[in-house]
Coordinates of C-alpha atoms in Angstrom, one line a residue:
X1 CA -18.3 23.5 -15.3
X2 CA -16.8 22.0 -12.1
X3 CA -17.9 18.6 -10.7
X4 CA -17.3 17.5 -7.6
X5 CA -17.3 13.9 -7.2
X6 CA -16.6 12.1 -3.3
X7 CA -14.5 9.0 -3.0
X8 CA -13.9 6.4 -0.2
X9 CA -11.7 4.0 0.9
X10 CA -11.3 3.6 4.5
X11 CA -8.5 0.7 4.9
X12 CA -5.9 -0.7 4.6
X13 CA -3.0 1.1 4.2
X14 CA -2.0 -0.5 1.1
X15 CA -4.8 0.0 -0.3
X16 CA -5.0 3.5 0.4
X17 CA -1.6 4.0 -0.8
X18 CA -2.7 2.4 -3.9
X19 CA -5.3 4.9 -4.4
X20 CA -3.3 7.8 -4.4
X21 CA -1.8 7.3 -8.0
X22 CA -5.4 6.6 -8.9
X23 CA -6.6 10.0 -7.5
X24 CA -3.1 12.2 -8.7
X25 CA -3.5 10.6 -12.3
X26 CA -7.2 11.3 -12.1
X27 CA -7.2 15.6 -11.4
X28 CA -4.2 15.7 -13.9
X29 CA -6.5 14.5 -16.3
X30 CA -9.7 16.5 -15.4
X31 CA -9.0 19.9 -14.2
X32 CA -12.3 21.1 -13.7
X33 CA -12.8 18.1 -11.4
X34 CA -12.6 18.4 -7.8
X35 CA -12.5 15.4 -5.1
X36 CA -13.5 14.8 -1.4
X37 CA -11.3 11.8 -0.1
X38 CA -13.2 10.1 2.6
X39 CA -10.4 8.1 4.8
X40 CA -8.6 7.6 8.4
X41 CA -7.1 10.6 9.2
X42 CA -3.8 8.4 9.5
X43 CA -3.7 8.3 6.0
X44 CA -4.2 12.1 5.3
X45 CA 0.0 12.8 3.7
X46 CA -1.0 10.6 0.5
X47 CA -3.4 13.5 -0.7
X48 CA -1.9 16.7 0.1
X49 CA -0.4 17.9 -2.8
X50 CA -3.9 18.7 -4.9
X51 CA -5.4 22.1 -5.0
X52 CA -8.5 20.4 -6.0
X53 CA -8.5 17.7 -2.9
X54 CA -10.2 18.4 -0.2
X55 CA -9.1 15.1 2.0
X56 CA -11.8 14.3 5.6
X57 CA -10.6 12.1 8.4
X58 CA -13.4 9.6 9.5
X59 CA -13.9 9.2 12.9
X60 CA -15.0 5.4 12.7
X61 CA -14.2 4.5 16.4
X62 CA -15.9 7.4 18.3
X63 CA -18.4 10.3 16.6
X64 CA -18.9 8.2 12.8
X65 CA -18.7 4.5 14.6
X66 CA -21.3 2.4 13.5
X67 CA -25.0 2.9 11.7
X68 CA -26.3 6.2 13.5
X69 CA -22.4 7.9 13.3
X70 CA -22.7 6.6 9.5
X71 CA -25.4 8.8 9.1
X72 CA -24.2 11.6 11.6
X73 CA -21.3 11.8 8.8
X74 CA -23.2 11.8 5.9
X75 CA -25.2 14.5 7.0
X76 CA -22.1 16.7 7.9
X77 CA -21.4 15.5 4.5
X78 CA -23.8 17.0 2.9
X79 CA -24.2 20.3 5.0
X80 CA -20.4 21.5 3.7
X81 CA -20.5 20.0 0.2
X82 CA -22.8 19.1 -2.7
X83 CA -21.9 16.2 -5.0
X84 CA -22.3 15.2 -8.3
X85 CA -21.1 11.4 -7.4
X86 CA -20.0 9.3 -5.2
X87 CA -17.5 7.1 -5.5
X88 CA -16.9 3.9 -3.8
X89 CA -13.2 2.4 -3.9
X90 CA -14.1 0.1 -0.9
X91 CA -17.6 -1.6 -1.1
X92 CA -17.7 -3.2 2.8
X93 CA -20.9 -2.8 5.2
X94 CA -19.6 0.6 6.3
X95 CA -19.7 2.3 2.6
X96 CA -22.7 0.6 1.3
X97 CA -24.2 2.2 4.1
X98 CA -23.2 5.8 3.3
X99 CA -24.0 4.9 -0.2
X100 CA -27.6 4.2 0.6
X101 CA -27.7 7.4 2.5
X102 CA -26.8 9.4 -0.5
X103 CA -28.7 7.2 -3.1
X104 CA -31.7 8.8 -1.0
X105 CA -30.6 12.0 -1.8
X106 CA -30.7 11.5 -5.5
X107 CA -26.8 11.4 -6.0
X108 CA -25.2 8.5 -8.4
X109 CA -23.2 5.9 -6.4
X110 CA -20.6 4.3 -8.2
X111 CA -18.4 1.1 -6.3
X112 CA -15.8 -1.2 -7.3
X113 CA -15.6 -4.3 -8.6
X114 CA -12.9 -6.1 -6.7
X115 CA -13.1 -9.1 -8.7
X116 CA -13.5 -12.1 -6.2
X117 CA -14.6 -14.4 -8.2
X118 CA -12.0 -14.3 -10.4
X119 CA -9.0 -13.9 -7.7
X120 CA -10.7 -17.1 -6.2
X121 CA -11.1 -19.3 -9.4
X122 CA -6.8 -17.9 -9.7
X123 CA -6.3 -19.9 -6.2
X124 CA -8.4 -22.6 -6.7
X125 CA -7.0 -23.5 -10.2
X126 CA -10.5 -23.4 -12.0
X127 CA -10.0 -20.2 -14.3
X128 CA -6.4 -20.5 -16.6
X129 CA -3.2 -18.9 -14.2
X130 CA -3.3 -15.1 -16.0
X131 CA -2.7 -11.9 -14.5
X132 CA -6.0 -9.9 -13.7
X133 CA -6.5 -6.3 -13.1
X134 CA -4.4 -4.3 -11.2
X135 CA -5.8 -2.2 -8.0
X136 CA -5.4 0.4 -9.5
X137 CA -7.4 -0.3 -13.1
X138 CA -10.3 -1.8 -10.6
X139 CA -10.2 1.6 -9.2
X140 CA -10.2 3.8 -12.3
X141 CA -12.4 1.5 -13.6
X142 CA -15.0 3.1 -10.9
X143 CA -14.2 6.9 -11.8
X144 CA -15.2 5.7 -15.7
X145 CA -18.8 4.4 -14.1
X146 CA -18.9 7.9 -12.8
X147 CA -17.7 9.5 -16.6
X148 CA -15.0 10.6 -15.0
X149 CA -12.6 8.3 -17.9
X150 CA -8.7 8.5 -16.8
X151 CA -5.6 6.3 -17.1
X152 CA -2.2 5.9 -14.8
X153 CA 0.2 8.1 -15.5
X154 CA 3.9 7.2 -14.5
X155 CA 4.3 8.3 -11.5
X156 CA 5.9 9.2 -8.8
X157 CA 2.5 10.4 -7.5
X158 CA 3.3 11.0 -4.2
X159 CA 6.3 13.8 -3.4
X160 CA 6.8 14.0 0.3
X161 CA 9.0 16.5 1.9
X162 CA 12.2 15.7 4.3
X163 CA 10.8 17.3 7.8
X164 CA 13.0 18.5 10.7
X165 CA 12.2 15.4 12.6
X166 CA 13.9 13.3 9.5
X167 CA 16.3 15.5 9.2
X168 CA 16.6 15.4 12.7
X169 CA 16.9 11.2 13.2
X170 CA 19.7 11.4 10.3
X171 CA 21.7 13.5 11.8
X172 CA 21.3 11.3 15.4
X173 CA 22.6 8.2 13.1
X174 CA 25.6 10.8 11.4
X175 CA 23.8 10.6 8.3
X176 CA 23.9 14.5 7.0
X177 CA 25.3 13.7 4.2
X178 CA 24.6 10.9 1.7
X179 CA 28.1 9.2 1.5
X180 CA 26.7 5.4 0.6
X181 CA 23.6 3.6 -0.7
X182 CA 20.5 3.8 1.4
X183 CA 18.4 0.4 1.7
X184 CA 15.3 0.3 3.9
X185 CA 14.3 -2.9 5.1
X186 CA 10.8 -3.9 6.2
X187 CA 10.8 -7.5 7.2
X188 CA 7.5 -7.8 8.1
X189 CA 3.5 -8.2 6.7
X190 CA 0.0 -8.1 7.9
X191 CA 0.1 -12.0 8.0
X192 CA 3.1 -14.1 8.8
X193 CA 2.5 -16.0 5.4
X194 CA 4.0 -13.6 3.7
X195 CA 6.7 -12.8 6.0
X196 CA 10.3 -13.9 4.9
X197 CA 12.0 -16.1 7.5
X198 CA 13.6 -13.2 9.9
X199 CA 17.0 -15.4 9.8
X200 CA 17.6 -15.1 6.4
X201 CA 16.5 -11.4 6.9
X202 CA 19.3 -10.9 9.2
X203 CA 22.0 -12.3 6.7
X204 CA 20.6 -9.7 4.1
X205 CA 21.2 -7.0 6.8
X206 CA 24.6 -8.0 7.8
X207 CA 26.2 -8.8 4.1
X208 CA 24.4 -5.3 3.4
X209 CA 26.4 -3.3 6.3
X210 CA 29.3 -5.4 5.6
X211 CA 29.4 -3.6 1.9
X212 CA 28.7 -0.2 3.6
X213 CA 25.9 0.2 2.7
X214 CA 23.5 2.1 5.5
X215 CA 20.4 0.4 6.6
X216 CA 17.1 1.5 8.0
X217 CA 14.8 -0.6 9.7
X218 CA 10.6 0.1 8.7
X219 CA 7.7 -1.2 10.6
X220 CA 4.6 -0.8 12.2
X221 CA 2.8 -1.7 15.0
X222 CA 4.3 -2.2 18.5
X223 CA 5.0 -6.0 18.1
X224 CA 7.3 -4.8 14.3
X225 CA 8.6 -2.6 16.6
X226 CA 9.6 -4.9 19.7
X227 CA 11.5 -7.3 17.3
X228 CA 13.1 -4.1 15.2
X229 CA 14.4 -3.6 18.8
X230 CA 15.9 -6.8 19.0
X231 CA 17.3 -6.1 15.1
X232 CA 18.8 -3.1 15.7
X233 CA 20.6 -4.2 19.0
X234 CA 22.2 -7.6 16.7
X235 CA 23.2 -5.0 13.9
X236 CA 23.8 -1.6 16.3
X237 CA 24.4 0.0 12.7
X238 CA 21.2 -0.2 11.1
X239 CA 19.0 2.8 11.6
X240 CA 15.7 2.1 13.6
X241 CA 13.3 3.8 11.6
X242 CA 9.9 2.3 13.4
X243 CA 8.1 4.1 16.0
X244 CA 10.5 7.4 15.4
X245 CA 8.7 9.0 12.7
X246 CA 5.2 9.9 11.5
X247 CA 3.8 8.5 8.2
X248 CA 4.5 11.8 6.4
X249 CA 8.3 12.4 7.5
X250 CA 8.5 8.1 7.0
X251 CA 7.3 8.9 3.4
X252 CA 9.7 11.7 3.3
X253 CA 12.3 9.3 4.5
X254 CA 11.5 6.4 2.0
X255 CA 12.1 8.9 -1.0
X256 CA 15.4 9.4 -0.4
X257 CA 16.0 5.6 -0.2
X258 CA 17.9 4.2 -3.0
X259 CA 15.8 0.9 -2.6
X260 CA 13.3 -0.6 -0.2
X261 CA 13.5 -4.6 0.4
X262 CA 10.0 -5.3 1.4
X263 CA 7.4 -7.9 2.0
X264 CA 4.1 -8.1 -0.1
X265 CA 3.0 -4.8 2.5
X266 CA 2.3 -1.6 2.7
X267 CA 5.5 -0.5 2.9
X268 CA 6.0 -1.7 -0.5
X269 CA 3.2 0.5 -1.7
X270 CA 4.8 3.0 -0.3
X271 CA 8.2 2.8 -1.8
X272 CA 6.5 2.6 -5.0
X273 CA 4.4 5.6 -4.8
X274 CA 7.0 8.0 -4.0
X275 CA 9.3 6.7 -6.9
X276 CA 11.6 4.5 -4.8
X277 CA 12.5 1.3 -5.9
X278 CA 11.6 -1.9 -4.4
X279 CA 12.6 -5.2 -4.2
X280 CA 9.5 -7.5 -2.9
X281 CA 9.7 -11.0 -1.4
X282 CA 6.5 -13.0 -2.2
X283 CA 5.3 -16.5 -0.8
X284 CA 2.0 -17.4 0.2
X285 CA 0.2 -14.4 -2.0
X286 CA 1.3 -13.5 -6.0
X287 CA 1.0 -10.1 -8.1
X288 CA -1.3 -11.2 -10.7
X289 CA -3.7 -11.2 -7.7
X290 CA -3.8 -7.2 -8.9
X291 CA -1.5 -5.9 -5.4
X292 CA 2.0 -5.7 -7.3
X293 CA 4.2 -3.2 -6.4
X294 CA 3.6 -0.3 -9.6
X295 CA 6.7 0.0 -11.4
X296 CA 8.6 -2.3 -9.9
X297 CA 7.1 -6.1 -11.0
X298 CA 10.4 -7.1 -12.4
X299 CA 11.9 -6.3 -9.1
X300 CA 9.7 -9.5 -7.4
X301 CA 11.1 -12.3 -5.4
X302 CA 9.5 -15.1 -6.1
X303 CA 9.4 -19.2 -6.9
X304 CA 7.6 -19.8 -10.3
X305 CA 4.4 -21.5 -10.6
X306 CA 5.9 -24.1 -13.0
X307 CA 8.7 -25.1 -10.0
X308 CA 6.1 -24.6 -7.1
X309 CA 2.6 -25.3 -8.2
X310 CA 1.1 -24.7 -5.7
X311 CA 1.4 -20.9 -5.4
X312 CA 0.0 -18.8 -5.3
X313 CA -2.2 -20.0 -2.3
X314 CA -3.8 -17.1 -0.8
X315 CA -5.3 -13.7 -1.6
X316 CA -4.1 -11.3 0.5
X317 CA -2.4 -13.7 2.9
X318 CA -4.6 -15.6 5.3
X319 CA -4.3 -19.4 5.3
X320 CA -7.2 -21.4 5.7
X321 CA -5.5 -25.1 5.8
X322 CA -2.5 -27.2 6.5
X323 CA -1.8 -27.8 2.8
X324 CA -1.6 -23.6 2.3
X325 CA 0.2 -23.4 5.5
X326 CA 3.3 -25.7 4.3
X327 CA 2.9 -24.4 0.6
X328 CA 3.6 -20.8 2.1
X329 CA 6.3 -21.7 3.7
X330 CA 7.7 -23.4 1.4
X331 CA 7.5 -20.6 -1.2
X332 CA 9.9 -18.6 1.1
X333 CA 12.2 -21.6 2.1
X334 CA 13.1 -21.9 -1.6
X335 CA 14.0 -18.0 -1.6
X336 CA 17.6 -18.0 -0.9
X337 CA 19.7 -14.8 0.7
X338 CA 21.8 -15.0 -2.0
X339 CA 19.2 -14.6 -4.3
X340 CA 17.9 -11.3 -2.6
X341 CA 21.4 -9.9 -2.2
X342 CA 21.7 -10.5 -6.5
X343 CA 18.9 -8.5 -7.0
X344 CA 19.3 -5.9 -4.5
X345 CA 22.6 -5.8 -6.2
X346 CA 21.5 -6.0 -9.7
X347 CA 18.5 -3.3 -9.2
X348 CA 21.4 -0.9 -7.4
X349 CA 23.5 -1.2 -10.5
X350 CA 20.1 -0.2 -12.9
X351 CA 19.4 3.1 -10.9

């Protein structure tokens, strides 16, 4: 018998990256199960591979904004689909709304337990330093609420295809033909605490081109891009990947990387979700916060605890004093270019 079971997350990207293994591992593992993924329609090319996926773009700026467009997408909902759960991966004002709208209808709501407490009491230094849940478990963790009992499988769980316009900006930068090691770089993060100073960046990039290897340059956002801009004029043979590519042929793109030197970002989600490896620079923010980068932990950049006690000092990256501020920075002062360009070197040797 065939249950159909709906599931939201709305934001951020990350997050929503992070979700896809959760969802791929999920209909491996139940095959009579099929899911509605509630989302942006931005981040639509993480769930098109499933027969059993039916994926719905929220209009949460115009026709869905706010209480009454809440309902008005409930009750479109509801009209093309009858569930047997719903499935909450999000818990903010916007979902618990649309779960109270289906609670009236009789149908089991199931969210997530994100675990604040606990991620606070790891900042604060009142709960032993140990690593808690991954995303990922918090998230399957909500699919067992619902019966629906799964576990991670390896991955990759995302398989993108190389589109003509890929193909197209490759052949623009005389890349037909893979001749040298591909390393995407994306410099930047949702808050500048967990940004690598861009200097140091830079002498990454060069050394990198110096060993021929080819670079592309990831971002989002018209601000990434402006200083990409700048990037790509100071290294005219790195590859300006920002701004030229949808998220799908991006994806596409980042699976024929050989590695991805990223931030704690999205874009280090999405290395690791289409099998790519990753090496991930981390200050302000630390993996055992449950956001590591799957598969690729032992590929992290970071200053121990024991030799900067501080860390981590923030969640997902917003700083809320002086003392966090200069601890941040700190954390990524102490992270040399030499020690990026030894592991990008040693994880290159390892593929």
């Amino acid at each position: 018998m065939r249950k159909k079971i709906l599931v939201i997350r709305f934001s951020a990207m990350g997050d929503v990256a992070l979700s896809a293994p959760v969802i791929s591992s999920v209909l491996e593992q139940h095959p009579t199960l099929e899911i509605v993924f509630l989302s942006r329609q931005l981040f639509k090319p993480f769930f098109e591979e499933h027969d059993r996926l039916t994926f719905i773009g929220a209009d949460l700026n115009g026709k869905h904004k706010g209480v009454l467009g809440l309902k008005k997408l409930h009750t479109e909902l509801i009209k093309t689909h009858k569930f047997d759960a719903v499935v909450d991966l999000h818990d903010v004002l916007r979902t618990k709304i649309l779960r109270f709208y289906f609670k009236t209808r009789g149908i089991q709501c199931h969210s997530i337990n994100k675990g604040r407490r606990e991620k606070k009491g790891l900042i604060n230094g009142s709960i032993p330093f140990k690593k808690l849940k991954h995303t990922t478990q918090r998230y399957l963790d909500v699919f067992e609420k619902a019966n629906v009992i799964s576990t991670l499988n390896n991955g990759p769980w995302v398989s993108p295809v190389v589109s003509d316009s890929t193909n197209a900006l490759l052949n623009k930068n005389n890349c037909q033909i893979k001749s040298n090691s591909w390393i995407g770089i994306a410099p930047f993060a949702a808050h500048s605490s967990k940004e690598w100073p861009i200097e140091k960046m830079k002498h990454v990039i060069s050394q990198l081109i110096s060993a021929g290897k080819t670079v592309f340059l990831f971002g989002g956002g018209q601000n990434e891009i402006k200083k990409l801009e700048t990037i790509k004029k100071e290294f005219p043979k790195s590859i300006l990947v920002a701004g030229q590519l949808k998220l799908d042929e991006e994806l596409g793109l980042i699976s024929r990387l050989d590695l991805m030197v990223a931030m704690d970002s999205s874009n280090m989600h999405l290395a690791a979700i289409v099998g790519t490896q990753v090496v991930s620079i981390w200050g302000a923010t630390h993996h055992y916060l449950g956001f590591g980068p799957l598969n690729n932990e032992h590929n992290i950049m970071e200053i121990s605890k024991e030799k900067l006690p501080c860390r981590p000092c923030s969640i997902f990256g917003k700083i809320k004093s002086k003392k966090h501020e200069l601890c941040a920075q700190k954390a990524m002062e102490l992270i040399s270019g030499e020690m990026v360009l030894a592991k990008i070197t040693a994880v290159s040797d390892a593929v």
